[in-house]
XYZ file of C-alpha atoms in Angstrom:
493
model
C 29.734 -1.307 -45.773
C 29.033 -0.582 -42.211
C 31.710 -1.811 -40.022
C 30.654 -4.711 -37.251
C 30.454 -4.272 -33.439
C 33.423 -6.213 -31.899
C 31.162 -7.248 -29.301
C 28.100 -9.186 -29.949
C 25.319 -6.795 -29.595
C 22.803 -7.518 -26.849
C 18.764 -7.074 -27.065
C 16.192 -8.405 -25.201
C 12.880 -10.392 -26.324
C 9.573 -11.400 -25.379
C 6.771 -13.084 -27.247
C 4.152 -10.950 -29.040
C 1.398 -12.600 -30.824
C 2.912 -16.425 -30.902
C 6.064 -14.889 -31.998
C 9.741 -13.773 -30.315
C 9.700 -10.115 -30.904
C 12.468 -7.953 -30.132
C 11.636 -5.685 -26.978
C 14.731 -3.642 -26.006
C 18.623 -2.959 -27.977
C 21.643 -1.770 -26.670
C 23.113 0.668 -28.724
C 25.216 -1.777 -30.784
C 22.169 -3.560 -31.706
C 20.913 -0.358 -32.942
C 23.930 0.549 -34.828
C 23.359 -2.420 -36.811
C 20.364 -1.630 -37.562
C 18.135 -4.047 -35.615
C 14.827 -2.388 -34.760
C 11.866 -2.907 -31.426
C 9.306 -5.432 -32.762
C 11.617 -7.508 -35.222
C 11.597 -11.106 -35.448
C 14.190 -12.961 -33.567
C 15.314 -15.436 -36.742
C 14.837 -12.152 -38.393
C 17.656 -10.545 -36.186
C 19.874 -14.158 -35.521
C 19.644 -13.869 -40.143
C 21.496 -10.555 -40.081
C 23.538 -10.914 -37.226
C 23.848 -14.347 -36.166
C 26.153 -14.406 -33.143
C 23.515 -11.866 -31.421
C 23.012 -12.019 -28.153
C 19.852 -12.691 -27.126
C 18.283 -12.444 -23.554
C 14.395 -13.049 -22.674
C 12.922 -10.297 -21.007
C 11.481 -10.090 -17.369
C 8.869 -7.908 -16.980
C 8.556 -8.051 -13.423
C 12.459 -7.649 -12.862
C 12.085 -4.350 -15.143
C 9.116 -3.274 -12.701
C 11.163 -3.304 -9.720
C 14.213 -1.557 -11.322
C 11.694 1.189 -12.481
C 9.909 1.329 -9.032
C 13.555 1.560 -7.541
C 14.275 4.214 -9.555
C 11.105 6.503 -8.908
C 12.154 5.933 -4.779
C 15.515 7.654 -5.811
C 13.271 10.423 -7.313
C 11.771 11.387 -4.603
C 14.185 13.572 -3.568
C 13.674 16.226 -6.268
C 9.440 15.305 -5.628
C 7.239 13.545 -4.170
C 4.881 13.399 -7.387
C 6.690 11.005 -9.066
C 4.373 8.498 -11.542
C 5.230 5.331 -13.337
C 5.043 5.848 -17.205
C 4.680 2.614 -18.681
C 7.518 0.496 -18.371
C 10.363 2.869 -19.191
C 9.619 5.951 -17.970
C 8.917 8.108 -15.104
C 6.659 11.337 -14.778
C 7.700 14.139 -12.038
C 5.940 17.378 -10.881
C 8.003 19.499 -10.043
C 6.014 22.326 -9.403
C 7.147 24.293 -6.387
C 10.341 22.090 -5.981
C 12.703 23.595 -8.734
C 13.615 26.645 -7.227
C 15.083 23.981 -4.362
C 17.892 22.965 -7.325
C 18.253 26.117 -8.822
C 16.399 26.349 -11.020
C 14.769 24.044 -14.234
C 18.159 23.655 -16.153
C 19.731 22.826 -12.607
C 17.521 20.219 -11.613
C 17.720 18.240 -15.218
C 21.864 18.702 -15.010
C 21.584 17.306 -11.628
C 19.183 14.481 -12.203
C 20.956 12.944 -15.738
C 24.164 12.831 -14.547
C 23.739 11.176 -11.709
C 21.504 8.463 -13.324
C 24.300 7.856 -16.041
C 26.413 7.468 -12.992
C 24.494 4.686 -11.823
C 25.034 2.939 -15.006
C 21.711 4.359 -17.045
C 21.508 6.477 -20.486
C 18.755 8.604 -19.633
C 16.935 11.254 -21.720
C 14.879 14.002 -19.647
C 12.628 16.978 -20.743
C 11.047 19.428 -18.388
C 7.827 21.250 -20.232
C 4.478 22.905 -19.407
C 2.866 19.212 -20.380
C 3.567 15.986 -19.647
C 2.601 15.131 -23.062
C 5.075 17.264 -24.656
C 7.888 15.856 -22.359
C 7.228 12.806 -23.207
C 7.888 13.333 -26.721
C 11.067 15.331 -26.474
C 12.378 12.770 -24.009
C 11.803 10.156 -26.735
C 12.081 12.112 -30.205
C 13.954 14.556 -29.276
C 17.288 15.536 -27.577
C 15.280 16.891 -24.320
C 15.966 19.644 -22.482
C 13.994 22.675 -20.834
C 11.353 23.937 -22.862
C 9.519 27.437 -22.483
C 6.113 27.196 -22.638
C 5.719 29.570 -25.504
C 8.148 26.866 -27.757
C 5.608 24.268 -27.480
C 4.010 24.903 -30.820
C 7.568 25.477 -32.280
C 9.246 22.469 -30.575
C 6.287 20.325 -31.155
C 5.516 20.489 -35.042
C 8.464 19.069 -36.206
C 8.267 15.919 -33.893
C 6.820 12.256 -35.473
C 3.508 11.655 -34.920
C 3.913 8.819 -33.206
C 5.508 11.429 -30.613
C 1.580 11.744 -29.530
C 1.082 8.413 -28.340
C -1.290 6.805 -30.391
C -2.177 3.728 -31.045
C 0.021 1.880 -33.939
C -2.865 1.722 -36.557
C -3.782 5.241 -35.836
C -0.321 6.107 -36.681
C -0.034 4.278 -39.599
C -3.310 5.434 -40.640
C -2.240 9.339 -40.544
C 0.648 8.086 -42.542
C -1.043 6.717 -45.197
C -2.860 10.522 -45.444
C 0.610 12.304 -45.290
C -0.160 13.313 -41.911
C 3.310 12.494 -40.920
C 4.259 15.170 -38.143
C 2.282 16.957 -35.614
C 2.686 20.079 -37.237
C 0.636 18.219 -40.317
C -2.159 17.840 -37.373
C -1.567 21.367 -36.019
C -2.765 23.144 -39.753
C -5.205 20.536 -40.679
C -9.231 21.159 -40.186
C -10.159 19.906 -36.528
C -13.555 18.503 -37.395
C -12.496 16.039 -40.330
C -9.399 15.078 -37.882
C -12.203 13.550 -35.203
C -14.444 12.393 -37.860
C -11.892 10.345 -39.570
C -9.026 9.238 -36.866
C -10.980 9.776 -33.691
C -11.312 12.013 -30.607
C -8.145 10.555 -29.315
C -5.998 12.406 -32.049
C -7.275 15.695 -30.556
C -7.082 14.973 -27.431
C -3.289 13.811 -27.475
C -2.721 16.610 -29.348
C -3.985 18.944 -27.015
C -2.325 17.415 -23.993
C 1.027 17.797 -26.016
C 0.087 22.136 -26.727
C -1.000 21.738 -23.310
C -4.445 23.050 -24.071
C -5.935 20.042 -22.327
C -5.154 19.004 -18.933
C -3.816 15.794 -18.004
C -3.356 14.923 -14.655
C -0.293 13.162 -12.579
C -1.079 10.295 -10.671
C 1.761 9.626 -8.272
C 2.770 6.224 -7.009
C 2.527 6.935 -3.587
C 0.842 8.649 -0.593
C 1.779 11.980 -0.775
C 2.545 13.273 2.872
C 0.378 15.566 4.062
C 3.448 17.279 6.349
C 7.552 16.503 5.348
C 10.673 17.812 6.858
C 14.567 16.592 5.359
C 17.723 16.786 6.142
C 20.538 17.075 3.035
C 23.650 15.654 4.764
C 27.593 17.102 3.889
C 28.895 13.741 4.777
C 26.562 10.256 5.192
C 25.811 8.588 7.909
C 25.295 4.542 8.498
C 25.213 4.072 12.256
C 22.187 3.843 14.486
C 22.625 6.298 16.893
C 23.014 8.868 14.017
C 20.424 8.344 12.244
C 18.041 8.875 15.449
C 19.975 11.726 16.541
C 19.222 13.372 12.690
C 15.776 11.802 12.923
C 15.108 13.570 16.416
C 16.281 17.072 14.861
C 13.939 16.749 11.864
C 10.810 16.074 14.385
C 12.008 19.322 16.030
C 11.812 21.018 12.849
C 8.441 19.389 12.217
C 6.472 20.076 15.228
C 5.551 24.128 14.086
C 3.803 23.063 11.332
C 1.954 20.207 13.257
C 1.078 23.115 15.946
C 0.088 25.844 13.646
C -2.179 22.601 11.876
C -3.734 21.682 15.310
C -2.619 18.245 14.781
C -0.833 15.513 15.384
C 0.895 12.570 13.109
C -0.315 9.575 13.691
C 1.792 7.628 10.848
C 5.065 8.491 10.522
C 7.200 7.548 7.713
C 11.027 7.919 7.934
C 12.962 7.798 4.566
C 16.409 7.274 4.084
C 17.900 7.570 0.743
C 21.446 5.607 0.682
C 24.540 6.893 -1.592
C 24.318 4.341 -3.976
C 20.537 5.483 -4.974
C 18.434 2.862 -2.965
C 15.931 3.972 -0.857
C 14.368 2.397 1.978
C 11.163 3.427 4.118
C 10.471 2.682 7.406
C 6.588 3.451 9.378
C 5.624 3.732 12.761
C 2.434 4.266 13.805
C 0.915 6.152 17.238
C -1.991 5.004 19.317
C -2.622 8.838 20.033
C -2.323 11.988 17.681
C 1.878 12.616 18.506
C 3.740 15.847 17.437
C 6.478 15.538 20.784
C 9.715 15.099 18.694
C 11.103 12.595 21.722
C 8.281 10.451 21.459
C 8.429 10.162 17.963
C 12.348 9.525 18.041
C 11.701 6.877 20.555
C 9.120 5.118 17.954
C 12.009 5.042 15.316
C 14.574 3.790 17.541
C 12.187 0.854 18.356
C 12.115 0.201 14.485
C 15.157 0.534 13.583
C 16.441 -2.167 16.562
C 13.914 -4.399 14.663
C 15.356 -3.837 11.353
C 18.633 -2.685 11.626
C 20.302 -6.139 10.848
C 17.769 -5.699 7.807
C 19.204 -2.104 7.056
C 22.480 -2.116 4.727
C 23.887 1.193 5.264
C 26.287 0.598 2.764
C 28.084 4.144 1.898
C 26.019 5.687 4.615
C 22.489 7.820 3.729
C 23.269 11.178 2.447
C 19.466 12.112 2.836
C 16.585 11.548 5.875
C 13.415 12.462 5.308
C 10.622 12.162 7.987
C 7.014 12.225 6.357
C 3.757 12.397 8.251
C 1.516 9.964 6.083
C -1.862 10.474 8.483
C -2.562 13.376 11.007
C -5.641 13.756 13.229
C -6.721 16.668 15.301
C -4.741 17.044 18.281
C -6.490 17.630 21.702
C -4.253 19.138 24.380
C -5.331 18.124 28.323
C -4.326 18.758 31.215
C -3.765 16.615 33.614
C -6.697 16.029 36.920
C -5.800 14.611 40.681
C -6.444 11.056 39.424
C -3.391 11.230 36.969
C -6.437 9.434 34.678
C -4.487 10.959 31.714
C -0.967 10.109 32.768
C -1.999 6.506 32.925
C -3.215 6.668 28.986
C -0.658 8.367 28.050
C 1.751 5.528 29.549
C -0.388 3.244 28.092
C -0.676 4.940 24.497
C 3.319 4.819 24.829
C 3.889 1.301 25.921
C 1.861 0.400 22.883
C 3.301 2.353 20.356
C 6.962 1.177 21.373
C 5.552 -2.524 21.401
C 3.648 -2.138 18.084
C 6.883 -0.331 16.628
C 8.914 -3.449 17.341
C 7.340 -6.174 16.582
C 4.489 -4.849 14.510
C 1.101 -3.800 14.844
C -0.334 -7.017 15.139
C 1.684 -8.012 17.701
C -1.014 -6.467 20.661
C -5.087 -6.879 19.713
C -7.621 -6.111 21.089
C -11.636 -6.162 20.557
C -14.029 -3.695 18.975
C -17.737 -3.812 19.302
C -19.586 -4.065 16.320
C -23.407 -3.527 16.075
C -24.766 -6.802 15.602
C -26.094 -9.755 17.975
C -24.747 -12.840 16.407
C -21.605 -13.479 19.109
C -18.863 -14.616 16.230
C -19.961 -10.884 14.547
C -20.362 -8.561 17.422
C -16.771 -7.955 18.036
C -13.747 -8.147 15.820
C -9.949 -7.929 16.393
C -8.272 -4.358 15.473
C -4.414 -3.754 16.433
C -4.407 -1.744 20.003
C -2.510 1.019 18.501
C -5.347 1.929 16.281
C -8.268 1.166 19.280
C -6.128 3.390 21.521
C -7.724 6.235 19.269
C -11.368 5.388 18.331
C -13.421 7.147 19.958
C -14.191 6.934 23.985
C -18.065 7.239 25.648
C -18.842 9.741 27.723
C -17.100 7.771 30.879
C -14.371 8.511 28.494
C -13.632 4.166 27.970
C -15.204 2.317 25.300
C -18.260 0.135 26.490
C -17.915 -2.772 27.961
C -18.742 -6.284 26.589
C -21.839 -8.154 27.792
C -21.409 -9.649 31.209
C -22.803 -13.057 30.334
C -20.988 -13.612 27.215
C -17.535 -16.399 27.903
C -14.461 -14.746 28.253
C -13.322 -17.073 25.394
C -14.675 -17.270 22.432
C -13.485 -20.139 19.988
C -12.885 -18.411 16.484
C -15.371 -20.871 15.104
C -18.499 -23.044 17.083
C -16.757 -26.322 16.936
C -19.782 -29.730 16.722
C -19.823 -31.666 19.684
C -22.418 -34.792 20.745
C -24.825 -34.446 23.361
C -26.716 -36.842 25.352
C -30.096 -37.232 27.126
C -31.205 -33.737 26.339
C -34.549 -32.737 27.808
C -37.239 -32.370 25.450
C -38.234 -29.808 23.775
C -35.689 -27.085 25.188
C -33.569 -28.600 28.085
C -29.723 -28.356 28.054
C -27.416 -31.931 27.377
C -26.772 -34.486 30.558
C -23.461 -34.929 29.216
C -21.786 -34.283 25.981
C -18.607 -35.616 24.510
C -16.125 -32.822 22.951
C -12.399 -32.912 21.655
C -12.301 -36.688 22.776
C -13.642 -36.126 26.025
C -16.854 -36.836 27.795
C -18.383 -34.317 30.193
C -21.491 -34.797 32.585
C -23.576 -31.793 33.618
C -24.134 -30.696 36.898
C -25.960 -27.449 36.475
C -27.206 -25.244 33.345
C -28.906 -21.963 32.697
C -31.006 -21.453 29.505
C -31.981 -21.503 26.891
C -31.530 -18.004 25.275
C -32.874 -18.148 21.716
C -30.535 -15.983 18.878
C -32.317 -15.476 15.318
C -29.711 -15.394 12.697
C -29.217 -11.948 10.545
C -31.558 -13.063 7.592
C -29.861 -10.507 5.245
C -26.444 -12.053 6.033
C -27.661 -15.604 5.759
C -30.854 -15.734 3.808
C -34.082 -17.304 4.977
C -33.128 -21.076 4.146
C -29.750 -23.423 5.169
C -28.475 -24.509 8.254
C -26.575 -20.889 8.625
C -30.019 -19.405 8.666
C -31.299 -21.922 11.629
C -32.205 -20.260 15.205
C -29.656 -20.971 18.082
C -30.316 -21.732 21.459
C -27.666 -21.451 24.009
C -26.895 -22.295 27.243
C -24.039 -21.870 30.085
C -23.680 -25.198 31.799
C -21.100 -26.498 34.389
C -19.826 -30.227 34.241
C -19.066 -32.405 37.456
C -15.153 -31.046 37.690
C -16.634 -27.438 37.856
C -15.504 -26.377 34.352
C -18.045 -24.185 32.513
C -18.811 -23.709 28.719
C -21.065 -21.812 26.088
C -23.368 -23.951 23.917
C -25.915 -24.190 21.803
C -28.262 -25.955 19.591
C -29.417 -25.376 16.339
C -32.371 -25.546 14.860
C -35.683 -26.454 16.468
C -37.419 -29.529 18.018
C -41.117 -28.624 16.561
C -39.907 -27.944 13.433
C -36.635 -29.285 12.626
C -36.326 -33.243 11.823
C -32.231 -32.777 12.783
C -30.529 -30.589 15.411
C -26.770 -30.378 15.749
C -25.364 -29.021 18.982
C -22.023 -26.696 18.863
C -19.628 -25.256 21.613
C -19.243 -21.990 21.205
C -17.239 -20.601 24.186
C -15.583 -21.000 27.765
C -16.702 -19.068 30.344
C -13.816 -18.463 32.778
């Protein structure tokens, strides 16, 4: 008889199907033989002082998304697999660690460091990783073992579906070398395309793509550290020295970054990620220095150094063509380039939001003709010929309220005269002068032919008796319309 754990084991459990399921075991569970998909009363009957904790889902998310940011620094191609496992390219990056053996030795000892039994394999396929990860002892395979290293493995190994599985079973198809000898037509007639198709992503006959998590950056310079650092000033002096290092590759591109993205990866594993963005293409490393030192004085009390960061990383996440100019007798470019850098440090320290301005759209209704876009990103659209972006229309309010607010109006001349007086926000206003009407038709394929939306507007600048002067209008029509509402719409300074 086997002998019992000391310690209660622990698993984990979820409900599958109206029924708690067993979703994860620690190793004494499994040594006990408790297996994934058990009932809990099930378990509790053969062990009944188990230990039993519901699972989080979202909790085990974050933990895996936590772990693919501490990835990164073997790749940036790093892809969620589910909801225990990770997929990395690592094309072009092993030769960095050594080699393929190096990179795995490096990688699963320091994750059982942190506390994690991890399994890794390093193939020509993700497919056939995946199943020597999991089936397997891992390792580095050669491609020309996969055929070898592959027929013995379970056929579950391919990722099926359950009742696939079972149904292969039930024919004595029980490993993939079964699958590798038998007739491929019958296969597909009788299981599916699927079974082929796994099966070919495991030889690595069929291609099956990577999708990484994140943004990979177009440009991406690092610095591997002997000792961490934790304060400030160091990580901007290490942050300046990367931009240095960056800027050849920006030049010989003809570009310059306008999102930056500096990474620091902390002892302990955690990673965090801080952006700046530019209102012009940027590739001068003191400039873009001076952006992260206006971050990091926002987030710094944020930033828990901890250890220290033993890596920094400085990614360029969007680039645009970079136009060099020299500057005329009107210092018309030093002045935008002052501006472009008063925004940027602005923007970089209390957000992009923080400064807005106004971008014309093409379309005559006044609420639609112009929306608000961050400054550091209208910095950059693109100029007219004066080399400014055109103007807004002279007779339009310098205010605008976000939304025509319904006022009363009094002794209006009929048919198309503006108000005597009108009463708004709890005060009454009499007209003095007025200047109208200008007639707006509504954008029928925005707000259909019918409704009060789709009604014609008539507005009007008026002036009341203690000189204050406002936008309004009426909708709808006198000849037409049995009701007409009046609205003010702006204040003209």
């Amino acid at each position: 008889m086997r002998d019992r754990p000391r310690k209660p084991p622990i698993v984990c459990s979820g409900r599958h199907a109206n029924t708690m399921r067993l979703t994860a075991l620690d190793e004494a569970a499994e040594a006990i033989n408790l297996k994934k998909s058990m009932g809990v009363a099930e378990a509790r009957a053969i062990f009944p002082t188990l230990e039993v904790i519901e699972e989080d889902p979202a909790a085990d998310l974050r933990f895996l998304e936590a772990i693919a940011d501490w990835c990164d620094r073997y790749t940036p191609l790093v892809a969620l697999d589910g909801n225990d496992g990770l997929f990395l390219d690592i094309t072009g990056c092993a030769h960095l660690f050594g080699g393929e053996e190096a990179l795995l030795e490096d990688i699963l000892p320091r994750l059982m460091q942190m506390g994690l039994d991890a399994r890794g394999a390093i193939t020509s396929s993700p497919g056939l990783s995946w199943a020597v990860s999991r089936f397997a002892h891992g390792g580095v395979i050669d491609e020309g073992e996969a055929e070898r290293v592959a027929a013995p493995l379970p056929v579950a190994s391919l990722r099926l579906a359950d009742d696939t599985v079972a149904s292969l079973r039930k024919m004595g198809l029980k490993y993939v070398g079964d699958l590798m000898e038998a007739p491929r037509a019958p296969l597909a007639r009788r299981f599916g395309a699927s079974v082929l198709l796994r099966l070919g992503q495991m030889l690595g006959t069929d291609e099956e793509p990577i999708s990484p998590r994140l943004p990979v950056a177009s440009l991406s310079a690092e610095r591997r550290l002997m000792e961490p650092v934790g304060a400030e000033e160091d990580i901007l002096a290490i942050t300046d020295q990367i931009a240095v290092s960056l800027k050849p590759s920006l030049e010989a591109r003809g570009a310059g970054g306008r999102v930056f993205e500096l990474v620091l990866f902390r002892v302990d594993g955690r990673v965090f990620r801080i952006s700046a963005g530019t209102a012009q293409p940027l590739r001068d490393p003191r400039r873009i220095a001076t952006l992260f030192a206006e971050r990091l004085q926002a987030v710094y009390d944020d930033l828990d150094a901890g250890y220290g960061f033993e890596i920094l990383r400085l990614n360029v996440l969007r680039h645009e063509t970079f136009v060099n100019s020299q500057g005329d007798f009107e210092s018309r470019q030093q002045k935008d380039a002052s501006l472009a850098a008063f925004v940027e440090r602005v923007s970089a320290r209390l957000g992009e939001d923080c400064l807005q301005t106004f971008q014309l759209r093409e379309s005559h209704v006044p609420e639609r003709a112009s929306v608000p876009v961050p400054a550091i990103d209208h910095l950059s659209a693109p100029k007219t010929r004066e080399g400014h972006p055109p103007p807004a229309r002279s007779e339009r309010p310098i205010r605008l309220l976000q939304k025509a607010e319904p006022m009363d109006a009094f002794a209006v001349e009929i048919p198309d005269g503006a108000p005597a007086s009108f009463h708004w926000r709890r005060m009454q206003h009499r007209v003095l002068k007025s200047e109208g009407p200008e007639r707006l038709a509504m954008e029928w394929w925005i707000d259909g032919v019918e409704g009060m939306d789709a009604r014609d507007r008539d507005y009007f600048r008026i002036e009341d008796d203690k000189g204050r002067r406002f936008w309004i209008f009426r909708q709808g029509h006198y000849e037409r319309d049995t009701a007409q509402r009046w609205f003010m719409h702006g204040i003209i300074g």
